[in-house]
Short mmCIF file of C-alpha atoms and ligand atoms in Angstrom, two decimals:
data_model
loop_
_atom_site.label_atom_id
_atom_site.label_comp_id
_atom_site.label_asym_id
_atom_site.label_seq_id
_atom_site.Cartn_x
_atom_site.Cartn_y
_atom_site.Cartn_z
CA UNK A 29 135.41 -4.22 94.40
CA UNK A 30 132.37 -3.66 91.99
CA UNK A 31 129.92 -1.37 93.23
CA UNK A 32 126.49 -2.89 93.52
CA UNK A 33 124.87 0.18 90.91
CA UNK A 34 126.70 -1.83 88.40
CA UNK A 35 124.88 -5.45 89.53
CA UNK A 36 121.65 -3.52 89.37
CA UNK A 37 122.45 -1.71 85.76
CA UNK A 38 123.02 -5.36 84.95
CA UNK A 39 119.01 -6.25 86.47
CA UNK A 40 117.65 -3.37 84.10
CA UNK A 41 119.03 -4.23 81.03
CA UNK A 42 117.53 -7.60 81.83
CA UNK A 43 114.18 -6.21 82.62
CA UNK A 44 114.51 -4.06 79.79
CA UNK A 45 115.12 -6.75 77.08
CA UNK A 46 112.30 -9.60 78.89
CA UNK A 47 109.83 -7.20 78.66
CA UNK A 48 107.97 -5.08 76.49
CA UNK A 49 107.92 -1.06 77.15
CA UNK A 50 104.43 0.31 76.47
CA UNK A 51 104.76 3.65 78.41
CA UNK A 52 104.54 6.58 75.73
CA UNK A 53 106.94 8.75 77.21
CA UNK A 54 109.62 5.67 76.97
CA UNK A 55 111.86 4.61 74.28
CA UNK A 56 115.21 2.77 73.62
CA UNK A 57 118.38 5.04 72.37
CA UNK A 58 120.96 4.35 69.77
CA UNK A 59 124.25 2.70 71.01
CA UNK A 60 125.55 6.12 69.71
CA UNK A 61 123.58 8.35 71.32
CA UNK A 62 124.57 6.41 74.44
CA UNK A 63 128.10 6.26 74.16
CA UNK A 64 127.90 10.27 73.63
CA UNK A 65 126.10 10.56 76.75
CA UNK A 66 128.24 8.29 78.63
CA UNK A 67 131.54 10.60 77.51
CA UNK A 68 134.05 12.43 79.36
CA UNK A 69 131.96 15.88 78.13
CA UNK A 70 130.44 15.56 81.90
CA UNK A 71 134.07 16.75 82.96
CA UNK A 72 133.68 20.09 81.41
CA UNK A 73 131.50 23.58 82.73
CA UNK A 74 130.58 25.80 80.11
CA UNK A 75 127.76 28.03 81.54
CA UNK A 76 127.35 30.68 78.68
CA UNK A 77 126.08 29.99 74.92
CA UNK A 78 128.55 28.81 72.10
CA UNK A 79 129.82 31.43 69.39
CA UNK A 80 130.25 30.24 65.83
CA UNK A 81 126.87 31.17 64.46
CA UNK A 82 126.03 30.39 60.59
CA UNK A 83 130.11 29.06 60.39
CA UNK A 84 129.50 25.14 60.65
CA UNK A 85 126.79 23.26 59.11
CA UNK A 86 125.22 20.26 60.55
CA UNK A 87 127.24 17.97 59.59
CA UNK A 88 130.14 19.60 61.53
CA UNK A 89 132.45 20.99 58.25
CA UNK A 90 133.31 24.25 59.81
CA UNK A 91 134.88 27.40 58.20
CA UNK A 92 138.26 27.01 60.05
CA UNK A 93 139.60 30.43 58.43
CA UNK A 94 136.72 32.52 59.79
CA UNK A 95 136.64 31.09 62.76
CA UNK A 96 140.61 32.17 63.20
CA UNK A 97 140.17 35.26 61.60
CA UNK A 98 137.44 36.59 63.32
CA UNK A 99 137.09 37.55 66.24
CA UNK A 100 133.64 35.90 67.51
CA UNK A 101 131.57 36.40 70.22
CA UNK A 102 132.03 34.73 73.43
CA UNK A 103 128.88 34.04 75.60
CA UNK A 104 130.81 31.92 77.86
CA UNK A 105 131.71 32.12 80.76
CA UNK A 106 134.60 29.39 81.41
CA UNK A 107 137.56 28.96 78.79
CA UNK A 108 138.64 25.65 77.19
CA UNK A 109 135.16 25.74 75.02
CA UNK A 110 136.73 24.76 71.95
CA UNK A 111 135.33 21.30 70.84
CA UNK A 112 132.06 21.83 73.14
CA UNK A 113 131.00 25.05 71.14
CA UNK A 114 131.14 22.84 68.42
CA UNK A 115 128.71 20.37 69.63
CA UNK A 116 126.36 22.49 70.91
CA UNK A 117 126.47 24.23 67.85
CA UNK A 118 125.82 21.35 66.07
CA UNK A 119 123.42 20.57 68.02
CA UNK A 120 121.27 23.86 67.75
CA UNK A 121 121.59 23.42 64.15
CA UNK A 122 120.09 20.49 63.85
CA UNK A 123 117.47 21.14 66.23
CA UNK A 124 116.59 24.21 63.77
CA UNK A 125 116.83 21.85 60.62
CA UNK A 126 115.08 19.19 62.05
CA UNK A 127 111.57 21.41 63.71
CA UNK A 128 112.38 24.61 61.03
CA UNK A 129 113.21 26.89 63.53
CA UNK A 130 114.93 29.87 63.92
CA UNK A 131 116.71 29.12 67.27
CA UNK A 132 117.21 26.27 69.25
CA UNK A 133 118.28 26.37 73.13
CA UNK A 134 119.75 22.46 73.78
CA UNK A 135 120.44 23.54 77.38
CA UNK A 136 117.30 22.27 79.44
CA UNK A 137 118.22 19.43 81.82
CA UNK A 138 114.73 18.19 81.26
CA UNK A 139 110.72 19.08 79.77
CA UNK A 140 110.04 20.44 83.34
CA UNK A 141 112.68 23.12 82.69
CA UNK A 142 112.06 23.42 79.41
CA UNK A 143 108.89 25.06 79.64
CA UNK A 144 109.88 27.02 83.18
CA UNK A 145 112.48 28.93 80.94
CA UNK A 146 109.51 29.88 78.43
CA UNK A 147 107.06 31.27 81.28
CA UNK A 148 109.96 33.03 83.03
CA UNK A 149 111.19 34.27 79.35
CA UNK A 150 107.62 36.14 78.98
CA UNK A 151 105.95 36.08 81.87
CA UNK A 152 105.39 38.37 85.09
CA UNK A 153 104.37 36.62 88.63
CA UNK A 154 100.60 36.79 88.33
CA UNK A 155 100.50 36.83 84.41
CA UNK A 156 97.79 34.27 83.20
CA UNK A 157 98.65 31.03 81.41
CA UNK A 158 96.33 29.09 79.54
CA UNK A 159 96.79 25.59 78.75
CA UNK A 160 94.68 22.13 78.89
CA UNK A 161 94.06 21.18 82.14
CA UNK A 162 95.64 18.12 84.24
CA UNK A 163 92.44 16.05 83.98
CA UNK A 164 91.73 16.69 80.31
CA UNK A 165 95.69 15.10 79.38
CA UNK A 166 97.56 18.04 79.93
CA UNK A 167 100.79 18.06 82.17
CA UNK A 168 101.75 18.69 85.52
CA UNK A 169 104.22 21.78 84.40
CA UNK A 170 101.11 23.53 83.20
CA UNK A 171 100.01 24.51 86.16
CA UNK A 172 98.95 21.45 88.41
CA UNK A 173 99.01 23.60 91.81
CA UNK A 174 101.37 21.03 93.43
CA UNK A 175 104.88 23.02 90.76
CA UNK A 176 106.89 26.14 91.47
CA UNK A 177 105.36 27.78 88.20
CA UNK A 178 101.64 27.43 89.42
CA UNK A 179 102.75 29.17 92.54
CA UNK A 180 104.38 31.81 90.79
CA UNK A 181 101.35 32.07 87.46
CA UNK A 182 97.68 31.45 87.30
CA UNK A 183 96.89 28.89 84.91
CA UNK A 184 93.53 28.23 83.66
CA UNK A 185 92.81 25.17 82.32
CA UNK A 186 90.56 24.56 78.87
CA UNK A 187 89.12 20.65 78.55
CA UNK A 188 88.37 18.21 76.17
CA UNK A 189 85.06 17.43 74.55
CA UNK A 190 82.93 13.95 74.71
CA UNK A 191 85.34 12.97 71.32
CA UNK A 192 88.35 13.27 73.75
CA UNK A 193 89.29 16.31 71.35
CA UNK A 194 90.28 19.89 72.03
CA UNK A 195 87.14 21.68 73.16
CA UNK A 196 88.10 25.08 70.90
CA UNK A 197 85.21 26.41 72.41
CA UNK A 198 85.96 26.31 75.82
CA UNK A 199 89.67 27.59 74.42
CA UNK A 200 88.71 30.46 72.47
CA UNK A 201 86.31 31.60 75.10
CA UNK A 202 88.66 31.04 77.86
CA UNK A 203 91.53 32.87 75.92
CA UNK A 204 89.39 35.96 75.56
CA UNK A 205 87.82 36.14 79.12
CA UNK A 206 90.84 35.72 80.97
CA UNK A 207 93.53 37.84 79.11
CA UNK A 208 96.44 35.02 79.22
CA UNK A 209 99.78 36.56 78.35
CA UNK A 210 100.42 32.61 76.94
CA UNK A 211 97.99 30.36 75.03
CA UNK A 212 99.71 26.36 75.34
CA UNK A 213 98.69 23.78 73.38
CA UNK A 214 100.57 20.93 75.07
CA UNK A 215 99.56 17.39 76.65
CA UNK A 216 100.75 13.69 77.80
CA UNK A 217 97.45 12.05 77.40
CA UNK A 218 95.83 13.16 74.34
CA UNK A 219 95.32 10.81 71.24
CA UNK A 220 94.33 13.63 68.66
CA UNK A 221 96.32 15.57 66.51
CA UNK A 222 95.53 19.73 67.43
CA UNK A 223 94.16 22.04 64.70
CA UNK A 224 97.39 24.72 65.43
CA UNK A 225 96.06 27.04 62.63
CA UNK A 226 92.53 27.17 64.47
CA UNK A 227 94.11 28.13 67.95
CA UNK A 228 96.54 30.63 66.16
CA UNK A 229 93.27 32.16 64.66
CA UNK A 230 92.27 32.18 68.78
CA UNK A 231 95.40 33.82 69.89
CA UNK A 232 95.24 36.67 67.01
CA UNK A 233 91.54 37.21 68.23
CA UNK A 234 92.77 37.30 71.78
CA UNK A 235 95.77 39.74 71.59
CA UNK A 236 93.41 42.44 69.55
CA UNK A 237 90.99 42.16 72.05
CA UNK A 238 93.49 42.85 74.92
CA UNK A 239 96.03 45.29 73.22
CA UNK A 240 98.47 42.94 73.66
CA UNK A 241 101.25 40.26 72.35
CA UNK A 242 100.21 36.56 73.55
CA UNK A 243 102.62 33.87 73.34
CA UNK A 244 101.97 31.13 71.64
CA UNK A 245 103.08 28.15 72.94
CA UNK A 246 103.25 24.38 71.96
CA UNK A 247 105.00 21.49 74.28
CA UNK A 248 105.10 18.79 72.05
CA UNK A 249 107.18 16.40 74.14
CA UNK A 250 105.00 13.21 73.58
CA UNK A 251 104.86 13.67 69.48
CA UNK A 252 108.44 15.65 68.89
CA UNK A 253 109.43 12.66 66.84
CA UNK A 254 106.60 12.41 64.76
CA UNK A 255 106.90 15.88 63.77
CA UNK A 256 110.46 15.62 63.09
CA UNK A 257 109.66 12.09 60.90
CA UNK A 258 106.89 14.06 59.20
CA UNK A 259 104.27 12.41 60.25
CA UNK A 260 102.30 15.05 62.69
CA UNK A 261 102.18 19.03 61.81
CA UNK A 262 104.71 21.30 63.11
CA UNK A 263 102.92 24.12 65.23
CA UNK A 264 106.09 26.06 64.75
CA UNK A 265 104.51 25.97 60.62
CA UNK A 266 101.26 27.62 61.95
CA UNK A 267 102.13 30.66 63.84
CA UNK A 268 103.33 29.07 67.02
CA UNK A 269 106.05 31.08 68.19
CA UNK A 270 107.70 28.69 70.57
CA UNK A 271 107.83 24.53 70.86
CA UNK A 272 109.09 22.85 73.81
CA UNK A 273 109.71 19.31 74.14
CA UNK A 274 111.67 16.89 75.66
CA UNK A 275 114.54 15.00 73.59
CA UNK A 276 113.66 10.98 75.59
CA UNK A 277 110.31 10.26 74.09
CA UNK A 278 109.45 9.62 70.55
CA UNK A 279 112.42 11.51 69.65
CA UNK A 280 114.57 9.18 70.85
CA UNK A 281 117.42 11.61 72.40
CA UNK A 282 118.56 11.33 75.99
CA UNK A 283 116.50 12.11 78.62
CA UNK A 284 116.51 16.05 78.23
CA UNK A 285 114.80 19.32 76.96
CA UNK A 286 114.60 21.15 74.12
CA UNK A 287 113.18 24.76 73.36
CA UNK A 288 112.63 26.00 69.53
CA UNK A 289 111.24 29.14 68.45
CA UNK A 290 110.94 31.75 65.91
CA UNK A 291 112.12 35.18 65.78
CA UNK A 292 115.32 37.66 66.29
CA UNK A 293 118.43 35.31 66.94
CA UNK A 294 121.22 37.60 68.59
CA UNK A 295 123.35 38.34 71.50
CA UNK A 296 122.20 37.00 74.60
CA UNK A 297 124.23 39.03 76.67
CA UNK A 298 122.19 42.29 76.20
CA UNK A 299 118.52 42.45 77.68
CA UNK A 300 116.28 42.95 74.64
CA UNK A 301 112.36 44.43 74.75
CA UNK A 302 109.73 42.11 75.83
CA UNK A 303 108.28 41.56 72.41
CA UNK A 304 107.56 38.32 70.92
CA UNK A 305 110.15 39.13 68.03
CA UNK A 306 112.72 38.71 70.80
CA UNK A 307 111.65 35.62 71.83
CA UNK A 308 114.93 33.52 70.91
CA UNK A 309 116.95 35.74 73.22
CA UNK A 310 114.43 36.12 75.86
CA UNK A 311 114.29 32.15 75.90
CA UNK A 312 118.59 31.90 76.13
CA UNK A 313 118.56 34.40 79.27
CA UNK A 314 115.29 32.86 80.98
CA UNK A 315 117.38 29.50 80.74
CA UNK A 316 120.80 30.72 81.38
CA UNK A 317 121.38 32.35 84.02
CA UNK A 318 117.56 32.72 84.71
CA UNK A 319 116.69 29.25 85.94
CA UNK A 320 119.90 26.70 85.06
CA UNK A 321 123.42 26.71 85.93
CA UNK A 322 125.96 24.65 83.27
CA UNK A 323 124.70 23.32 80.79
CA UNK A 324 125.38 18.79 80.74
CA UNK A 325 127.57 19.12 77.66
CA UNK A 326 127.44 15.22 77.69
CA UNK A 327 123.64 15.10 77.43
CA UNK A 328 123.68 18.03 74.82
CA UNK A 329 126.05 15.82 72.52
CA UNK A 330 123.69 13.15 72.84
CA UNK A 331 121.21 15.25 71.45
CA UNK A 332 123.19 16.21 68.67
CA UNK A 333 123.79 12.77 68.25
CA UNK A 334 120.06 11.73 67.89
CA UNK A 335 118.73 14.36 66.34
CA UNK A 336 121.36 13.51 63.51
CA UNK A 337 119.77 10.41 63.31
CA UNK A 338 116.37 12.06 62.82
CA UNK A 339 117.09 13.83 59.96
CA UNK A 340 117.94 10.58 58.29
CA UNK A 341 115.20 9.07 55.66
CA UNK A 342 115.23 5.94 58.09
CA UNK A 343 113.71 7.77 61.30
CA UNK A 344 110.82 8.66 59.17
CA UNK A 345 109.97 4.95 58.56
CA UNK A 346 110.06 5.02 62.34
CA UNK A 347 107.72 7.37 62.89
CA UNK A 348 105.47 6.41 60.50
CA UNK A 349 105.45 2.99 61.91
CA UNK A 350 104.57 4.22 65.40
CA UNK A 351 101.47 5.66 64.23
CA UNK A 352 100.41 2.65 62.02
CA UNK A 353 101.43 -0.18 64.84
CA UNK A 354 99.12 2.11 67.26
CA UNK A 355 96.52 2.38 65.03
CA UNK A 356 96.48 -1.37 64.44
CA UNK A 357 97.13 -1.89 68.16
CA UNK A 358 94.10 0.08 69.06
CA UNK A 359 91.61 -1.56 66.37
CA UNK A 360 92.52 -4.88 67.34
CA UNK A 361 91.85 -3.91 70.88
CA UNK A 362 88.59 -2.32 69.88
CA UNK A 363 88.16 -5.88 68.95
CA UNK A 364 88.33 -7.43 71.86
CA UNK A 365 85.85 -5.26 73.40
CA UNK A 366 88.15 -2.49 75.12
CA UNK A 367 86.71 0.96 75.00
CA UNK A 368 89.12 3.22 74.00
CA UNK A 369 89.14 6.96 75.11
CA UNK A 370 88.70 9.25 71.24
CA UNK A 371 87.54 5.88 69.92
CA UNK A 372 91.03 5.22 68.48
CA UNK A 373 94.10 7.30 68.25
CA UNK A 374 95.61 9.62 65.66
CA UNK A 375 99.67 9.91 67.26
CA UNK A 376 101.57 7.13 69.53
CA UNK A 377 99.25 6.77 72.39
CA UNK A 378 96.09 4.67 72.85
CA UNK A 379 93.73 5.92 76.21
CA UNK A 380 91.89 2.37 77.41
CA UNK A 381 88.72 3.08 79.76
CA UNK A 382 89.09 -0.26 81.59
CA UNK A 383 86.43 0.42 84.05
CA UNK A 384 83.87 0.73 81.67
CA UNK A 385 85.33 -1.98 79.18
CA UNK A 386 85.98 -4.45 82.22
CA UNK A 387 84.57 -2.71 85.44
CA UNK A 388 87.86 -2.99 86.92
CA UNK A 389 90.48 -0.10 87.54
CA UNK A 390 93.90 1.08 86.08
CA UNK A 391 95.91 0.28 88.87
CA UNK A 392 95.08 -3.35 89.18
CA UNK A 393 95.33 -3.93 85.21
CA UNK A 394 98.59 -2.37 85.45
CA UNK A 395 99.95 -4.27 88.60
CA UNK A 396 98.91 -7.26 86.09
CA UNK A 397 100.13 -6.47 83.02
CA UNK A 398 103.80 -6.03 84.81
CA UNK A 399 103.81 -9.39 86.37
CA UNK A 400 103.81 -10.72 82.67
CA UNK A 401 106.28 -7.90 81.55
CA UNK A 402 104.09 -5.71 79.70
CA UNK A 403 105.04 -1.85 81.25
CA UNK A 404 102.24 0.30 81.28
CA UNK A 405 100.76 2.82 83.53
CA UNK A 406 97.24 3.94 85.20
CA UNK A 407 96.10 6.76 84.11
CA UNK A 408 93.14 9.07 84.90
CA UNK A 409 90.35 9.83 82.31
CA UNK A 410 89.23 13.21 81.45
CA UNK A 411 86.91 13.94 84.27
CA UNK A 412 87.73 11.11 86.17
CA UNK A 413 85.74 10.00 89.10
CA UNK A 414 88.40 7.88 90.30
CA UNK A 415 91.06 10.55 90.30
CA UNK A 416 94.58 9.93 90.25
CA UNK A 417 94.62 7.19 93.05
CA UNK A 418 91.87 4.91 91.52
CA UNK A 419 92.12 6.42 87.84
CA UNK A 420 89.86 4.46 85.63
CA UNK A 421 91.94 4.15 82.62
CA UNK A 422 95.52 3.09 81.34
CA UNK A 423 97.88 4.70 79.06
CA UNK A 424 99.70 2.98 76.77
CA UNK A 425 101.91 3.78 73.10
CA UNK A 426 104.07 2.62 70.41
CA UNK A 427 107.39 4.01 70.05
CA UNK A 428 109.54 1.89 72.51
CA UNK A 429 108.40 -1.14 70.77
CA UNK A 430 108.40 0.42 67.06
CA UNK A 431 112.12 0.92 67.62
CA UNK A 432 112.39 -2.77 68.67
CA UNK A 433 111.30 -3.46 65.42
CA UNK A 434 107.60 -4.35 66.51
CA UNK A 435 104.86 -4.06 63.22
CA UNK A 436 101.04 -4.52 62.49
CA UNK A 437 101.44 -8.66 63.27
CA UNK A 438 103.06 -8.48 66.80
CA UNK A 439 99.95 -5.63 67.51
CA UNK A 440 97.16 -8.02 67.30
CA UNK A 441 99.31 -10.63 69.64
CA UNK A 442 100.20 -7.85 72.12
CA UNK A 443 96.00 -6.91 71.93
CA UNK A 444 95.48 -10.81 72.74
CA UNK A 445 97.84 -10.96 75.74
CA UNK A 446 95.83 -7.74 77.00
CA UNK A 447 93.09 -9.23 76.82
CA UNK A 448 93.80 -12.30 78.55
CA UNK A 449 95.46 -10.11 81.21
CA UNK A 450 91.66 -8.81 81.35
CA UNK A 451 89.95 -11.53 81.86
CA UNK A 452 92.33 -12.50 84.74
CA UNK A 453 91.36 -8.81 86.28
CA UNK A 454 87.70 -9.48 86.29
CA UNK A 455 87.88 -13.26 88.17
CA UNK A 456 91.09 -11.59 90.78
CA UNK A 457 88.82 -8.45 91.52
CA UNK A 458 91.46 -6.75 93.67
CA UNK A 459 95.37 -6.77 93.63
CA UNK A 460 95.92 -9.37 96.24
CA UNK A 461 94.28 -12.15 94.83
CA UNK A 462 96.23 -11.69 91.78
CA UNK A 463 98.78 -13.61 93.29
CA UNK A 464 96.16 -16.75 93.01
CA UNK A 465 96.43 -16.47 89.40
CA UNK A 466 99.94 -16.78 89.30
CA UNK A 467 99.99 -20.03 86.68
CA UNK A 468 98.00 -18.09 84.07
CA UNK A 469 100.43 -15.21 84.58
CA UNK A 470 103.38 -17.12 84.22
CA UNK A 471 102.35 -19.00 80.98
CA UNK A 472 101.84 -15.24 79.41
CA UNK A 473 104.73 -14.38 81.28
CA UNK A 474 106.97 -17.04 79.39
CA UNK A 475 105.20 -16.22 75.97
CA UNK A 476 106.03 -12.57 76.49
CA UNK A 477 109.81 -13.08 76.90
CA UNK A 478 109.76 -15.15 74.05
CA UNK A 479 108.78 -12.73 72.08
CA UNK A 480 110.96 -9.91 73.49
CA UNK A 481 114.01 -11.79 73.13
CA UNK A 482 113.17 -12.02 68.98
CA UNK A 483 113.88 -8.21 69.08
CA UNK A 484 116.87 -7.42 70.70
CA UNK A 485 117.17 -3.80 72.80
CA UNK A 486 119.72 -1.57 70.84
CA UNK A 487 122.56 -0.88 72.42
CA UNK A 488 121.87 -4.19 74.68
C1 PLP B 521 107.05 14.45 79.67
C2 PLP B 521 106.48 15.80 79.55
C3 PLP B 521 107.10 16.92 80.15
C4 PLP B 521 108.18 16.82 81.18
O1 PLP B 521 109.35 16.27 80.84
P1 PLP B 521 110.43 15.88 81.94
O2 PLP B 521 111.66 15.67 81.14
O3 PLP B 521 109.92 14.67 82.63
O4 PLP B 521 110.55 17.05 82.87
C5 PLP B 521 106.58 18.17 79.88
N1 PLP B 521 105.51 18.31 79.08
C6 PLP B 521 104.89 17.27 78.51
C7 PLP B 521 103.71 17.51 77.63
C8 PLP B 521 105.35 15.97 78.74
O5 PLP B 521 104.69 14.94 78.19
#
């Protein structure tokens, strides 16, 4: 007998392909990347690094003489490694091509662990951590009090200023008031593209005041595919000394993590000094065995997988596209009389302040938006009074619908549905009564779907 998780994997991909996927953080993988995932890798436990360093090259043409003849390093801890050191391998290799890195760890089962490796890689309990706080677009793993890492760090939190930019200020006095052993330059809501060489400058500043080495950290989950299609800057270019991100969102990967940095790649089996030169190995032993078991050799193909598919000229017409549908996205928006949070948006992600455009809030717009099958979600302005319960804005992006095959023209439609969404919003007033509106729903509903169904889901 089928088991029902099939009948409702069946539901999904029909919810997938009627609607239209506007959460940033979302996007639609390759049938190849899928079919790696989906592989009989998840048999296999491999806890331990792969050997074969500098002997492949990404496109998997190994030197099979060497790799007889010598006898390499073993970091693992579980025999019968042979075809998964050469994915991972592969995979760390393109990683490094791909974000010009020194070393790549491919092991973190998600973002969240991604960046617990780095703080446990350099930092002792107490040790301060200074990133952009929740409110301002910043994420939970940097330091909302409700994670393990704020109960083991204290994070301090810089903001945003009135443009819905980086306040530097409030950064650079921050980083040399409170001696942070990390400076992170990392968010989820944030529509502007960071000046990395200006908080380097900061950092430099802040480790000569305090006699000591300060990480420099970026988590660049939301925009990791722009920078690998060229079309943000690379903080890893500008002194950064570590990027984390996850492999799901604009990159396109499986859902998973991903650590880069720069520095000393060796042996992770011997415990090196705590300098920042170490970093690479600090990073392998902070993940393995300090805060993961195996490593999902599946999910780790996948990424291998995808980010081969990033380094090809096509993905940088993607990327570039994302930027250009949400620019056009958020100017035909502007239009319509929707404020927009930075007035506009320099990456994937446009920041509507619905209360003030419509005097309604996120959650009902959002509740609405999904009954015609356009995915969104509430999300809390900087400084908020509405807080995360009645946040006043919602968040919404391009690259689910870029891959899809969505340009400029479909951006001014999608801006007419919202808006017609909006209007709804302001005669309903709360949630319930939206359910009196149904007709008008439906009739966007139905125009919706027809649209969707034009561009198909790949690997649907
Ligand atoms: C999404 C995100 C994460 C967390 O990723 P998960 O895979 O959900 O754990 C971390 N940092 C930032 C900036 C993110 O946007």
């Amino acid at each position: 007998m089928k088991d029902v998780v099939f009948d409702l994997i069946e539901s999904e991909k029909t919810r997938q392909k009627e609607g239209l996927e506007l959460i940033p953080s979302e996007n639609y993988v390759s049938a190849e990347v899928l079919k790696a995932m989906g592989s009989i890798l998840t048999n296999k436990y491999s806890e331990g690094y792969p050997s074969f360093e500098g002997i492949g090259n990404i496109d998997g043409e190994w030197d099979e003489k060497k790799i007889a003849e010598e006898i390499l390093p073993n970091y693992r801890y579980y025999g019968g490694q042979k075809n998964v050191d050469r994915i991972e391998r592969l995979a760390i290799d393109r990683a490094c091509r791909l974000f010009h890195a020194d070393h790549a760890n491919v092991q973190p089962h998600s973002g969240a662990q991604a960046n617990t490796a780095v703080y446990f890689a350099w930092c002792e309990p107490g040790d301060t951590i200074l990133g952009m706080s929740l409110p301002a677009g910043g994420h939970l793993t940097h330091g909302a009090p409700v994670t393990l890492s704020a109960h083991v760090y204290n994070f301090v939190g810089y903001g945003v200023d009135e443009d819905g930019d980086i306040d530097y200020e409030d950064l650079e006095s921050k980083a040399l008031a409170e001696d942070p052993k990390i400076i992170l330059v990392g968010y989820s809501a944030f529509m502007k593209v960071p000046d990395f060489k200006r908080v380097s400058e900061i950092r430099d500043k802040a480790a000569k005041k305090f006699g000591h080495e300060i990480l420099l950290m970026a988590d660049m989950a939301h925009v990791a595919g722009l920078i690998a299609g060229g079309v943000h800057p690379n903080p890893l270019d500008y002194g950064f000394d570590v990027m984390t991100t996850t492999t799901h969102k604009t990159l396109r990967g499986p859902r998973g993590g991903l650590i880069m940095s720069r520095g000393n790649v060796a042996s992770p089996l011997k415990k090196p000094e705590k300098k920042l030169e170490n970093i690479p190995i600090l990073i392998d032993r902070a993940v393995f065995p300090g805060s993961q078991g195996g490593p999902l050799e599946h999910v780790i193909a996948a990424k291998a997988v995808a980010f081969g598919e990033a380094l090809l000229p096509s993905f940088k017409k993607y990327a570039e596209q994302i930027v250009k549908n949400a620019k056009v996205l958020a100017e035909n928006l502007q239009a319509l009389g929707f404020i927009l949070q930075g007035n506009g948006t320099e990456n994937h992600l446009v920041l509507v302040d619905v209360k003030n455009s419509f005097g309604f809030d996120g959650k009902i717009y959002e509740k609405a938006l999904d009954m015609v099958g356009l995915t969104l979600n509430a999300n809390a302005l900087p400084y908020d009074k509405g807080g995360a319960f009645k946040p006043s804005g919602v968040r919404l992006g391009t690259p689910a619908i870029t891959t899809r095959g969505f340009s400029e023209k479909e951006m001014a439609v999608l801006a007419g549905w919202m808006k017609q969404v909006a209007d709804i919003c302001v005669e309903a007033k709360t949630e319930e009564n939206l359910a009196k509106f149904e007709k008008d729903l439906t009739k966007i509903r139905e125009e919706v779907m027809a649209l969707a169904l034009k561009f198909p889901v790949p690997a649907i």
